[in-house]
Amino acid sequence: MHAPSPEITADQVLQAFRRDAPLLFLGAAIAAVGLVAALFSAIRRKLDPVLIYFALFAVLYGLRMWMVSNLMVLTMQGSSLYPRLSAALDFTVAIPAFLFFKAAGLLRRQATILSYSLGIVLGSLALATVAFGPQRILVQIANVSIIAALIIVASRSIGRRSDNQDLLVIRPGLLIFVAFVLWENIRSALGLRLPDIEPIGFVVLLGTLGYVAARQTLERDLQLSKIQKELEVAKQIQLSILPAAFPNSANFRVAARYVPMTSVAGDFYDFIVAADTQAGLLIADVSGHGVPAALIASMVKVAATAQRTNAADPARLLAGMNTVLCGNTQDQFVTAAYLHLDSQSRELRYSAAGHPPMLLLRDGTVLEIIENGLILAAFDFATFANAVHPLEPGDRFLLYTDGLVDAANAKGDFFGQDALSDVLRQTAELAPSAASDRIISAVQQWSASQDDDLTVLICDYIPSA
């Protein structure tokens, strides 16, 4: 560890600090900007070369300003390592600078070789300085290399036309910085004892970059606000395609609950038939989430409406929907289940397309009703069959999407079919609306987060006297 020379007085240190205060403050500020850029890149969890190279450039530049200050020179007297590191840092700081210019699109493609070649040269000079100590010839080589590279960058930047508004703002700042760096390297090469004004150019460049960043942030906020408004409109439109409450019926009591994962979702339900003697209940789940799934859900609505003439035959209704959807869903598929209840014949007909089984609560026992065909919108040759069972007074039917059984807790355990059957059994004394709320609440309490849409349809068969 290096200890300050005992010959240095506190007054000398204080005077050096006062002379260097603006330089030290500016260096710290520049390094802080670089650290903020690095933190922003980490928060985004995305490898962004522009941010990474800029962060490295700014941190090294700010560190160099501290390393070359009179205060550091004074306090590090007698250190054999400090001159090597300080000189090596002078060579190294330009490497991420040119990589940043390239990543930001400020250099033409032909400048790629220039950037990497300069990086190799400066990296080699830095290693040689650490190994053998500062050498005047190494500084001269670095100065000549940087001067040549900056002249090429400046000349090509000036002659280059661009419609990119960001480049039009950044380019003047870049050219000013290049001019200041050229001055510093020429001053160093000629050994002129003149003030170091290069940091002023860097501050100008930071100013242009800050302006562009602020403008882009404002534009993103405006775009986000616009998207949020559009999503709210889309949400209202999607809710409008869902049916209102099931009308009063002499024999059937129906309740539905729909909890989308995002503003819009791919779950869908409909009452194909809603009468005193018949009920036709459809539930569907589009693969994926968000706006694409919601658009397909709207198509499912159209396809189902077109099959109302087949409302009493679930297999034919699903087959007709499949015909309409095939080739029109951009490789997204749909699972669906349809239940038709007839109080006159006291019969239920059920068919499904790749959907979770319907649950039937009868006399305190939960039964699975399974009759599955292929998913919709994927195979034009898909066929479906009906499961036919007698209706009994007090029967409770549960149609749902897989978001319920696939809900996972913090340990990764799924809610599962058995838990859903248990909750359904516990709702035997509740009205359909309260039972639907209880089921949704149980799933939400189990899951660590909602990773899918949740939709529930409950129907009770209560024949009139």
Short mmCIF file of C-alpha atoms in Angstrom, two decimals:
data_model
loop_
_atom_site.label_atom_id
_atom_site.label_comp_id
_atom_site.label_asym_id
_atom_site.label_seq_id
_atom_site.Cartn_x
_atom_site.Cartn_y
_atom_site.Cartn_z
CA MET A 1 0.00 0.00 0.00
CA HIS A 2 1.27 3.47 -0.88
CA ALA A 3 1.55 6.06 1.92
CA PRO A 4 1.79 9.80 1.21
CA SER A 5 5.26 11.30 1.44
CA PRO A 6 5.93 12.71 4.92
CA GLU A 7 7.28 15.84 3.24
CA ILE A 8 3.80 16.79 2.01
CA THR A 9 2.08 19.28 4.26
CA ALA A 10 -1.63 19.64 4.91
CA ASP A 11 -1.47 23.11 3.41
CA GLN A 12 -0.11 21.72 0.16
CA VAL A 13 -2.86 19.15 -0.03
CA LEU A 14 -5.51 21.77 0.68
CA GLN A 15 -4.14 24.11 -1.98
CA ALA A 16 -4.01 21.28 -4.52
CA PHE A 17 -7.59 20.33 -3.70
CA ARG A 18 -8.75 23.92 -4.15
CA ARG A 19 -7.06 24.16 -7.54
CA ASP A 20 -8.47 20.82 -8.63
CA ALA A 21 -11.96 21.15 -7.12
CA PRO A 22 -13.75 21.95 -10.43
CA LEU A 23 -11.85 19.15 -12.18
CA LEU A 24 -12.57 16.64 -9.42
CA PHE A 25 -16.24 17.60 -9.26
CA LEU A 26 -16.60 17.32 -13.03
CA GLY A 27 -14.82 13.96 -13.05
CA ALA A 28 -17.08 12.62 -10.32
CA ALA A 29 -20.17 13.89 -12.15
CA ILE A 30 -19.11 12.28 -15.44
CA ALA A 31 -18.34 8.97 -13.69
CA ALA A 32 -21.73 9.14 -11.94
CA VAL A 33 -23.46 9.57 -15.30
CA GLY A 34 -21.66 6.45 -16.51
CA LEU A 35 -22.72 4.48 -13.43
CA VAL A 36 -26.34 5.58 -13.94
CA ALA A 37 -26.18 4.37 -17.55
CA ALA A 38 -24.78 1.02 -16.37
CA LEU A 39 -27.51 0.73 -13.73
CA PHE A 40 -30.19 1.52 -16.30
CA SER A 41 -28.83 -1.20 -18.59
CA ALA A 42 -28.90 -3.68 -15.68
CA ILE A 43 -32.48 -2.74 -14.77
CA ARG A 44 -33.59 -3.28 -18.37
CA ARG A 45 -31.99 -6.76 -18.27
CA LYS A 46 -31.06 -6.28 -21.88
CA LEU A 47 -27.57 -6.22 -23.36
CA ASP A 48 -27.47 -2.75 -24.91
CA PRO A 49 -24.02 -2.03 -26.43
CA VAL A 50 -24.71 1.71 -26.60
CA LEU A 51 -25.39 1.96 -22.87
CA ILE A 52 -22.59 -0.42 -21.92
CA TYR A 53 -19.90 1.31 -23.99
CA PHE A 54 -21.10 4.75 -22.92
CA ALA A 55 -21.07 3.73 -19.25
CA LEU A 56 -17.53 2.35 -19.56
CA PHE A 57 -16.40 5.42 -21.47
CA ALA A 58 -17.83 7.88 -18.93
CA VAL A 59 -16.55 6.00 -15.87
CA LEU A 60 -13.02 5.70 -17.29
CA TYR A 61 -13.06 9.33 -18.41
CA GLY A 62 -14.15 10.55 -14.99
CA LEU A 63 -11.57 8.30 -13.31
CA ARG A 64 -8.84 9.65 -15.57
CA MET A 65 -9.72 13.21 -14.58
CA TRP A 66 -9.08 12.25 -10.98
CA MET A 67 -5.90 10.36 -11.80
CA VAL A 68 -4.27 13.32 -13.58
CA SER A 69 -5.26 15.89 -10.95
CA ASN A 70 -2.57 17.76 -9.02
CA LEU A 71 -4.01 16.35 -5.81
CA MET A 72 -3.42 12.75 -6.95
CA VAL A 73 0.03 13.55 -8.27
CA LEU A 74 0.92 15.18 -4.95
CA THR A 75 -0.44 12.43 -2.72
CA MET A 76 0.95 9.59 -4.84
CA GLN A 77 4.53 10.84 -4.86
CA GLY A 78 6.94 7.95 -4.51
CA SER A 79 4.51 5.36 -5.89
CA SER A 80 5.92 3.22 -8.69
CA LEU A 81 2.49 1.89 -9.64
CA TYR A 82 0.59 5.18 -9.94
CA PRO A 83 2.47 6.55 -13.02
CA ARG A 84 1.97 3.25 -14.83
CA LEU A 85 -1.77 3.06 -14.08
CA SER A 86 -2.34 6.72 -14.88
CA ALA A 87 -0.56 6.47 -18.24
CA ALA A 88 -2.28 3.17 -19.08
CA LEU A 89 -5.65 4.74 -18.31
CA ASP A 90 -4.89 7.53 -20.77
CA PHE A 91 -4.57 4.91 -23.51
CA THR A 92 -7.52 2.78 -22.39
CA VAL A 93 -10.20 5.49 -22.14
CA ALA A 94 -10.36 5.98 -25.91
CA ILE A 95 -11.24 2.32 -26.59
CA PRO A 96 -14.84 2.34 -25.28
CA ALA A 97 -15.23 5.83 -26.78
CA PHE A 98 -14.83 4.60 -30.35
CA LEU A 99 -16.88 1.47 -29.61
CA PHE A 100 -19.64 3.74 -28.31
CA PHE A 101 -19.52 5.91 -31.45
CA LYS A 102 -19.83 2.77 -33.56
CA ALA A 103 -22.66 1.22 -31.52
CA ALA A 104 -24.59 4.51 -31.56
CA GLY A 105 -24.48 4.58 -35.36
CA LEU A 106 -22.22 7.62 -35.47
CA LEU A 107 -19.67 5.81 -37.63
CA ARG A 108 -20.11 4.17 -40.98
CA ARG A 109 -19.73 0.46 -41.43
CA GLN A 110 -16.29 0.99 -42.94
CA ALA A 111 -15.20 2.45 -39.59
CA THR A 112 -15.62 -0.93 -37.87
CA ILE A 113 -12.10 -2.00 -38.80
CA LEU A 114 -10.82 1.40 -37.68
CA SER A 115 -12.46 1.06 -34.25
CA TYR A 116 -11.15 -2.44 -33.60
CA SER A 117 -7.68 -1.65 -34.96
CA LEU A 118 -7.43 1.43 -32.75
CA GLY A 119 -8.61 -0.63 -29.80
CA ILE A 120 -5.87 -3.20 -30.38
CA VAL A 121 -3.20 -0.51 -30.69
CA LEU A 122 -4.29 1.38 -27.56
CA GLY A 123 -4.77 -1.82 -25.57
CA SER A 124 -1.25 -2.92 -26.50
CA LEU A 125 0.16 0.47 -25.48
CA ALA A 126 -1.66 0.26 -22.13
CA LEU A 127 -0.22 -3.20 -21.44
CA ALA A 128 3.26 -2.05 -22.44
CA THR A 129 2.96 0.93 -20.09
CA VAL A 130 1.93 -1.25 -17.16
CA ALA A 131 4.80 -3.65 -17.89
CA PHE A 132 7.62 -1.20 -18.66
CA GLY A 133 6.38 2.11 -17.26
CA PRO A 134 5.51 5.36 -19.06
CA GLN A 135 7.48 5.91 -22.27
CA ARG A 136 7.42 9.04 -24.41
CA ILE A 137 7.36 6.99 -27.60
CA LEU A 138 4.21 5.17 -26.45
CA VAL A 139 2.46 8.47 -25.81
CA GLN A 140 3.48 9.74 -29.26
CA ILE A 141 2.12 6.58 -30.91
CA ALA A 142 -1.17 6.94 -29.05
CA ASN A 143 -1.48 10.64 -29.92
CA VAL A 144 -0.83 10.06 -33.61
CA SER A 145 -3.27 7.11 -33.72
CA ILE A 146 -6.06 8.99 -31.96
CA ILE A 147 -5.52 12.15 -34.03
CA ALA A 148 -5.70 10.15 -37.27
CA ALA A 149 -8.80 8.27 -36.14
CA LEU A 150 -10.58 11.43 -34.99
CA ILE A 151 -9.84 13.23 -38.25
CA ILE A 152 -11.38 10.31 -40.16
CA VAL A 153 -14.42 10.25 -37.83
CA ALA A 154 -14.92 14.01 -38.09
CA SER A 155 -14.56 14.14 -41.87
CA ARG A 156 -16.98 11.28 -42.45
CA SER A 157 -19.45 12.59 -39.89
CA ILE A 158 -19.52 16.04 -41.49
CA GLY A 159 -20.09 14.66 -44.97
CA ARG A 160 -22.72 12.16 -43.94
CA ARG A 161 -26.38 12.92 -44.43
CA SER A 162 -28.96 11.42 -42.11
CA ASP A 163 -32.68 11.71 -41.49
CA ASN A 164 -32.22 10.45 -37.95
CA GLN A 165 -33.16 13.33 -35.63
CA ASP A 166 -31.07 11.94 -32.80
CA LEU A 167 -27.95 11.88 -34.94
CA LEU A 168 -28.59 15.44 -36.07
CA VAL A 169 -28.54 16.53 -32.41
CA ILE A 170 -25.63 14.35 -31.27
CA ARG A 171 -23.39 15.08 -34.27
CA PRO A 172 -22.56 18.71 -33.30
CA GLY A 173 -21.73 17.60 -29.75
CA LEU A 174 -19.57 14.81 -31.13
CA LEU A 175 -17.73 17.16 -33.47
CA ILE A 176 -17.09 19.64 -30.64
CA PHE A 177 -15.77 16.84 -28.45
CA VAL A 178 -13.60 15.54 -31.30
CA ALA A 179 -12.20 19.04 -31.79
CA PHE A 180 -11.32 19.34 -28.10
CA VAL A 181 -9.75 15.87 -28.06
CA LEU A 182 -7.72 16.73 -31.17
CA TRP A 183 -6.51 19.88 -29.45
CA GLU A 184 -5.51 17.93 -26.34
CA ASN A 185 -3.63 15.27 -28.31
CA ILE A 186 -1.88 17.86 -30.48
CA ARG A 187 -0.97 19.83 -27.36
CA SER A 188 0.39 16.66 -25.77
CA ALA A 189 2.30 15.62 -28.88
CA LEU A 190 3.94 19.03 -29.22
CA GLY A 191 4.58 19.35 -25.50
CA LEU A 192 2.70 22.66 -25.26
CA ARG A 193 2.00 23.93 -21.75
CA LEU A 194 -1.58 25.05 -22.26
CA PRO A 195 -4.76 24.42 -20.23
CA ASP A 196 -6.51 21.08 -20.65
CA ILE A 197 -9.94 21.99 -22.01
CA GLU A 198 -10.91 18.52 -23.28
CA PRO A 199 -13.43 17.91 -20.41
CA ILE A 200 -15.45 20.88 -21.65
CA GLY A 201 -15.97 19.06 -24.95
CA PHE A 202 -17.02 15.93 -23.10
CA VAL A 203 -19.59 17.92 -21.14
CA VAL A 204 -20.97 19.30 -24.41
CA LEU A 205 -21.26 15.76 -25.77
CA LEU A 206 -22.99 14.65 -22.57
CA GLY A 207 -25.39 17.55 -22.97
CA THR A 208 -26.43 16.47 -26.45
CA LEU A 209 -26.78 12.85 -25.33
CA GLY A 210 -28.82 13.98 -22.32
CA TYR A 211 -31.11 16.03 -24.56
CA VAL A 212 -31.69 13.06 -26.86
CA ALA A 213 -32.28 10.74 -23.89
CA ALA A 214 -34.78 13.18 -22.35
CA ARG A 215 -36.62 13.60 -25.66
CA GLN A 216 -36.77 9.84 -26.21
CA THR A 217 -38.04 9.34 -22.66
CA LEU A 218 -40.78 11.91 -23.23
CA GLU A 219 -41.74 10.28 -26.52
CA ARG A 220 -41.84 6.85 -24.87
CA ASP A 221 -44.05 8.22 -22.10
CA LEU A 222 -46.42 9.72 -24.66
CA GLN A 223 -46.46 6.47 -26.63
CA LEU A 224 -47.07 4.49 -23.44
CA SER A 225 -49.93 6.78 -22.50
CA LYS A 226 -51.44 6.37 -25.97
CA ILE A 227 -51.05 2.59 -25.80
CA GLN A 228 -52.68 2.50 -22.37
CA LYS A 229 -55.64 4.49 -23.68
CA GLU A 230 -55.94 2.17 -26.67
CA LEU A 231 -55.76 -0.87 -24.37
CA GLU A 232 -58.52 0.60 -22.22
CA VAL A 233 -60.68 1.02 -25.32
CA ALA A 234 -59.80 -2.54 -26.39
CA LYS A 235 -60.75 -3.77 -22.91
CA GLN A 236 -64.15 -2.10 -23.13
CA ILE A 237 -64.70 -3.53 -26.61
CA GLN A 238 -63.75 -7.01 -25.45
CA LEU A 239 -66.03 -6.79 -22.43
CA SER A 240 -68.83 -5.75 -24.76
CA ILE A 241 -68.59 -9.04 -26.67
CA LEU A 242 -69.15 -11.00 -23.48
CA PRO A 243 -72.82 -11.65 -22.74
CA ALA A 244 -74.74 -9.85 -20.03
CA ALA A 245 -76.04 -11.82 -17.07
CA PHE A 246 -77.90 -15.01 -17.90
CA PRO A 247 -81.60 -14.08 -18.05
CA ASN A 248 -84.04 -15.34 -15.46
CA SER A 249 -84.87 -18.93 -16.26
CA ALA A 250 -87.37 -21.34 -14.79
CA ASN A 251 -84.85 -24.19 -14.68
CA PHE A 252 -81.32 -22.82 -14.84
CA ARG A 253 -79.22 -20.49 -12.68
CA VAL A 254 -75.99 -19.34 -14.36
CA ALA A 255 -73.09 -17.19 -13.15
CA ALA A 256 -69.82 -16.26 -14.85
CA ARG A 257 -66.58 -14.72 -13.64
CA TYR A 258 -63.91 -13.36 -15.97
CA VAL A 259 -60.51 -12.19 -14.61
CA PRO A 260 -58.04 -11.35 -17.41
CA MET A 261 -54.31 -11.43 -16.73
CA THR A 262 -53.79 -8.19 -18.65
CA SER A 263 -56.09 -5.45 -19.91
CA VAL A 264 -57.28 -7.71 -22.70
CA ALA A 265 -57.21 -11.47 -22.78
CA GLY A 266 -57.89 -14.62 -24.76
CA ASP A 267 -60.56 -16.22 -22.57
CA PHE A 268 -64.13 -16.09 -23.81
CA TYR A 269 -67.56 -17.35 -22.83
CA ASP A 270 -71.02 -17.03 -24.32
CA PHE A 271 -74.59 -18.13 -23.77
CA ILE A 272 -75.55 -19.66 -27.11
CA VAL A 273 -78.99 -20.54 -25.74
CA ALA A 274 -80.63 -18.86 -22.74
CA ALA A 275 -84.23 -19.92 -22.18
CA ASP A 276 -86.53 -21.50 -19.60
CA THR A 277 -86.14 -25.01 -20.97
CA GLN A 278 -82.69 -24.90 -22.58
CA ALA A 279 -79.25 -23.54 -21.82
CA GLY A 280 -76.25 -23.59 -24.13
CA LEU A 281 -72.96 -22.57 -22.46
CA LEU A 282 -69.71 -22.05 -24.37
CA ILE A 283 -66.28 -21.41 -22.92
CA ALA A 284 -63.06 -20.94 -24.91
CA ASP A 285 -59.39 -20.18 -24.33
CA VAL A 286 -57.12 -18.73 -27.04
CA SER A 287 -53.42 -19.58 -26.85
CA GLY A 288 -51.20 -16.69 -25.81
CA HIS A 289 -52.14 -13.49 -24.06
CA GLY A 290 -52.77 -9.82 -24.69
CA VAL A 291 -54.03 -8.14 -27.83
CA PRO A 292 -53.38 -11.01 -30.31
CA ALA A 293 -55.33 -13.46 -28.14
CA ALA A 294 -58.12 -10.91 -27.66
CA LEU A 295 -58.47 -10.46 -31.42
CA ILE A 296 -58.79 -14.22 -31.89
CA ALA A 297 -61.36 -14.30 -29.05
CA SER A 298 -63.44 -11.85 -31.08
CA MET A 299 -63.25 -14.27 -34.01
CA VAL A 300 -64.39 -17.08 -31.70
CA LYS A 301 -67.43 -14.95 -30.86
CA VAL A 302 -68.27 -14.60 -34.56
CA ALA A 303 -67.68 -18.30 -35.23
CA ALA A 304 -69.91 -19.33 -32.31
CA THR A 305 -72.70 -16.94 -33.30
CA ALA A 306 -72.70 -18.42 -36.80
CA GLN A 307 -73.41 -21.88 -35.31
CA ARG A 308 -76.53 -21.06 -33.31
CA THR A 309 -78.56 -23.39 -35.52
CA ASN A 310 -76.46 -26.25 -34.10
CA ALA A 311 -76.94 -25.15 -30.50
CA ALA A 312 -78.52 -28.46 -29.47
CA ASP A 313 -75.64 -30.51 -30.92
CA PRO A 314 -72.31 -29.58 -29.26
CA ALA A 315 -70.24 -31.75 -31.59
CA ARG A 316 -71.64 -30.09 -34.72
CA LEU A 317 -71.32 -26.63 -33.15
CA LEU A 318 -67.60 -27.14 -32.42
CA ALA A 319 -67.02 -28.65 -35.86
CA GLY A 320 -68.63 -25.60 -37.47
CA MET A 321 -66.53 -23.24 -35.37
CA ASN A 322 -63.40 -25.14 -36.36
CA THR A 323 -64.26 -24.73 -40.05
CA VAL A 324 -64.62 -20.96 -39.63
CA LEU A 325 -61.42 -20.55 -37.59
CA CYS A 326 -59.04 -22.81 -39.52
CA GLY A 327 -56.53 -20.77 -41.48
CA ASN A 328 -57.64 -17.48 -39.93
CA THR A 329 -55.87 -17.36 -36.55
CA GLN A 330 -52.19 -16.86 -37.52
CA ASP A 331 -51.10 -20.20 -36.04
CA GLN A 332 -52.84 -19.57 -32.72
CA PHE A 333 -55.15 -22.31 -31.53
CA VAL A 334 -58.29 -22.37 -29.40
CA THR A 335 -59.54 -24.80 -26.79
CA ALA A 336 -63.27 -24.82 -26.16
CA ALA A 337 -66.04 -26.67 -24.41
CA TYR A 338 -69.78 -26.48 -25.02
CA LEU A 339 -72.59 -27.73 -22.79
CA HIS A 340 -76.23 -27.99 -23.84
CA LEU A 341 -78.90 -28.62 -21.20
CA ASP A 342 -82.53 -29.55 -21.97
CA SER A 343 -85.00 -29.59 -19.09
CA GLN A 344 -87.74 -31.16 -21.20
CA SER A 345 -85.74 -34.22 -22.20
CA ARG A 346 -83.77 -33.99 -18.93
CA GLU A 347 -80.60 -34.56 -20.86
CA LEU A 348 -77.19 -32.90 -21.09
CA ARG A 349 -74.97 -32.97 -24.13
CA TYR A 350 -71.32 -32.01 -23.88
CA SER A 351 -68.37 -31.81 -26.23
CA ALA A 352 -64.94 -30.20 -26.02
CA ALA A 353 -61.92 -29.35 -28.14
CA GLY A 354 -58.71 -29.85 -26.17
CA HIS A 355 -60.30 -28.21 -23.11
CA PRO A 356 -60.08 -29.16 -19.40
CA PRO A 357 -62.89 -31.56 -18.41
CA MET A 358 -66.19 -30.20 -17.16
CA LEU A 359 -66.92 -30.86 -13.48
CA LEU A 360 -70.35 -32.02 -12.31
CA LEU A 361 -71.31 -31.70 -8.64
CA ARG A 362 -74.09 -34.20 -7.93
CA ASP A 363 -75.22 -35.26 -4.46
CA GLY A 364 -71.97 -34.09 -2.87
CA THR A 365 -69.77 -35.92 -5.38
CA VAL A 366 -67.70 -34.26 -8.09
CA LEU A 367 -67.60 -36.10 -11.42
CA GLU A 368 -65.45 -35.30 -14.45
CA ILE A 369 -67.30 -35.18 -17.78
CA ILE A 370 -64.76 -35.81 -20.54
CA GLU A 371 -65.37 -35.84 -24.28
CA ASN A 372 -62.43 -34.16 -25.98
CA GLY A 373 -61.57 -33.71 -29.62
CA LEU A 374 -58.70 -31.85 -31.22
CA ILE A 375 -58.10 -28.17 -30.55
CA LEU A 376 -59.88 -25.64 -32.77
CA ALA A 377 -58.23 -23.66 -35.59
CA ALA A 378 -55.39 -26.15 -36.00
CA PHE A 379 -56.72 -29.10 -38.03
CA ASP A 380 -59.41 -28.85 -40.69
CA PHE A 381 -60.08 -32.59 -40.41
CA ALA A 382 -60.89 -32.48 -36.68
CA THR A 383 -64.06 -34.28 -35.62
CA PHE A 384 -65.99 -34.17 -32.36
CA ALA A 385 -68.43 -36.35 -30.46
CA ASN A 386 -71.09 -35.77 -27.82
CA ALA A 387 -71.15 -37.09 -24.27
CA VAL A 388 -74.82 -37.57 -23.34
CA HIS A 389 -75.95 -37.91 -19.71
CA PRO A 390 -79.24 -37.59 -17.85
CA LEU A 391 -80.00 -34.42 -15.92
CA GLU A 392 -80.85 -34.67 -12.26
CA PRO A 393 -82.33 -31.96 -10.03
CA GLY A 394 -79.63 -30.08 -8.08
CA ASP A 395 -76.88 -30.75 -10.61
CA ARG A 396 -74.15 -28.09 -10.64
CA PHE A 397 -71.90 -27.77 -13.70
CA LEU A 398 -68.51 -26.04 -13.75
CA LEU A 399 -66.84 -24.91 -16.96
CA TYR A 400 -63.44 -23.19 -16.59
CA THR A 401 -60.22 -22.37 -18.38
CA ASP A 402 -56.84 -23.92 -17.59
CA GLY A 403 -55.64 -20.78 -15.83
CA LEU A 404 -57.33 -22.12 -12.69
CA VAL A 405 -55.72 -25.57 -12.51
CA ASP A 406 -52.35 -24.29 -13.79
CA ALA A 407 -52.08 -21.51 -11.19
CA ALA A 408 -48.82 -22.05 -9.27
CA ASN A 409 -47.81 -21.05 -5.75
CA ALA A 410 -44.40 -19.76 -4.65
CA LYS A 411 -43.03 -23.32 -4.61
CA GLY A 412 -44.16 -23.96 -8.17
CA ASP A 413 -46.97 -26.36 -7.18
CA PHE A 414 -50.08 -26.21 -9.37
CA PHE A 415 -53.54 -25.63 -7.93
CA GLY A 416 -54.63 -28.74 -9.79
CA GLN A 417 -57.78 -30.61 -10.60
CA ASP A 418 -58.23 -32.17 -7.16
CA ALA A 419 -58.13 -28.82 -5.36
CA LEU A 420 -60.62 -27.38 -7.84
CA SER A 421 -62.97 -30.33 -7.21
CA ASP A 422 -62.65 -29.81 -3.44
CA VAL A 423 -63.52 -26.12 -3.71
CA LEU A 424 -66.48 -26.91 -5.96
CA ARG A 425 -67.69 -29.46 -3.40
CA GLN A 426 -67.47 -26.81 -0.67
CA THR A 427 -69.76 -24.47 -2.65
CA ALA A 428 -72.69 -26.86 -2.68
CA GLU A 429 -74.81 -24.61 -0.45
CA LEU A 430 -73.85 -21.36 -2.20
CA ALA A 431 -75.64 -19.64 -5.06
CA PRO A 432 -73.85 -19.82 -8.44
CA SER A 433 -72.59 -16.24 -8.18
CA ALA A 434 -71.15 -16.76 -4.69
CA ALA A 435 -69.72 -20.12 -5.73
CA SER A 436 -67.95 -18.49 -8.69
CA ASP A 437 -66.43 -15.88 -6.39
CA ARG A 438 -65.29 -18.56 -3.95
CA ILE A 439 -63.53 -20.53 -6.68
CA ILE A 440 -61.75 -17.49 -8.13
CA SER A 441 -60.74 -16.36 -4.63
CA ALA A 442 -59.32 -19.79 -3.78
CA VAL A 443 -57.17 -19.80 -6.91
CA GLN A 444 -55.93 -16.26 -6.33
CA GLN A 445 -55.02 -17.03 -2.72
CA TRP A 446 -53.07 -20.10 -3.86
CA SER A 447 -51.12 -18.52 -6.70
CA ALA A 448 -48.04 -16.37 -6.19
CA SER A 449 -49.02 -14.26 -9.21
CA GLN A 450 -51.62 -14.41 -11.95
CA ASP A 451 -49.91 -15.86 -15.00
CA ASP A 452 -53.01 -16.66 -17.03
CA ASP A 453 -56.58 -15.55 -17.55
CA LEU A 454 -59.18 -16.96 -15.17
CA THR A 455 -62.71 -17.70 -16.35
CA VAL A 456 -65.45 -19.65 -14.59
CA LEU A 457 -68.98 -20.63 -15.68
CA ILE A 458 -71.32 -22.26 -13.13
CA CYS A 459 -74.77 -23.53 -14.01
CA ASP A 460 -77.31 -25.08 -11.60
CA TYR A 461 -80.20 -27.22 -12.82
CA ILE A 462 -83.20 -26.50 -10.61
CA PRO A 463 -86.36 -27.79 -12.34
CA SER A 464 -89.54 -25.82 -11.76
CA ALA A 465 -92.28 -27.45 -9.72
#
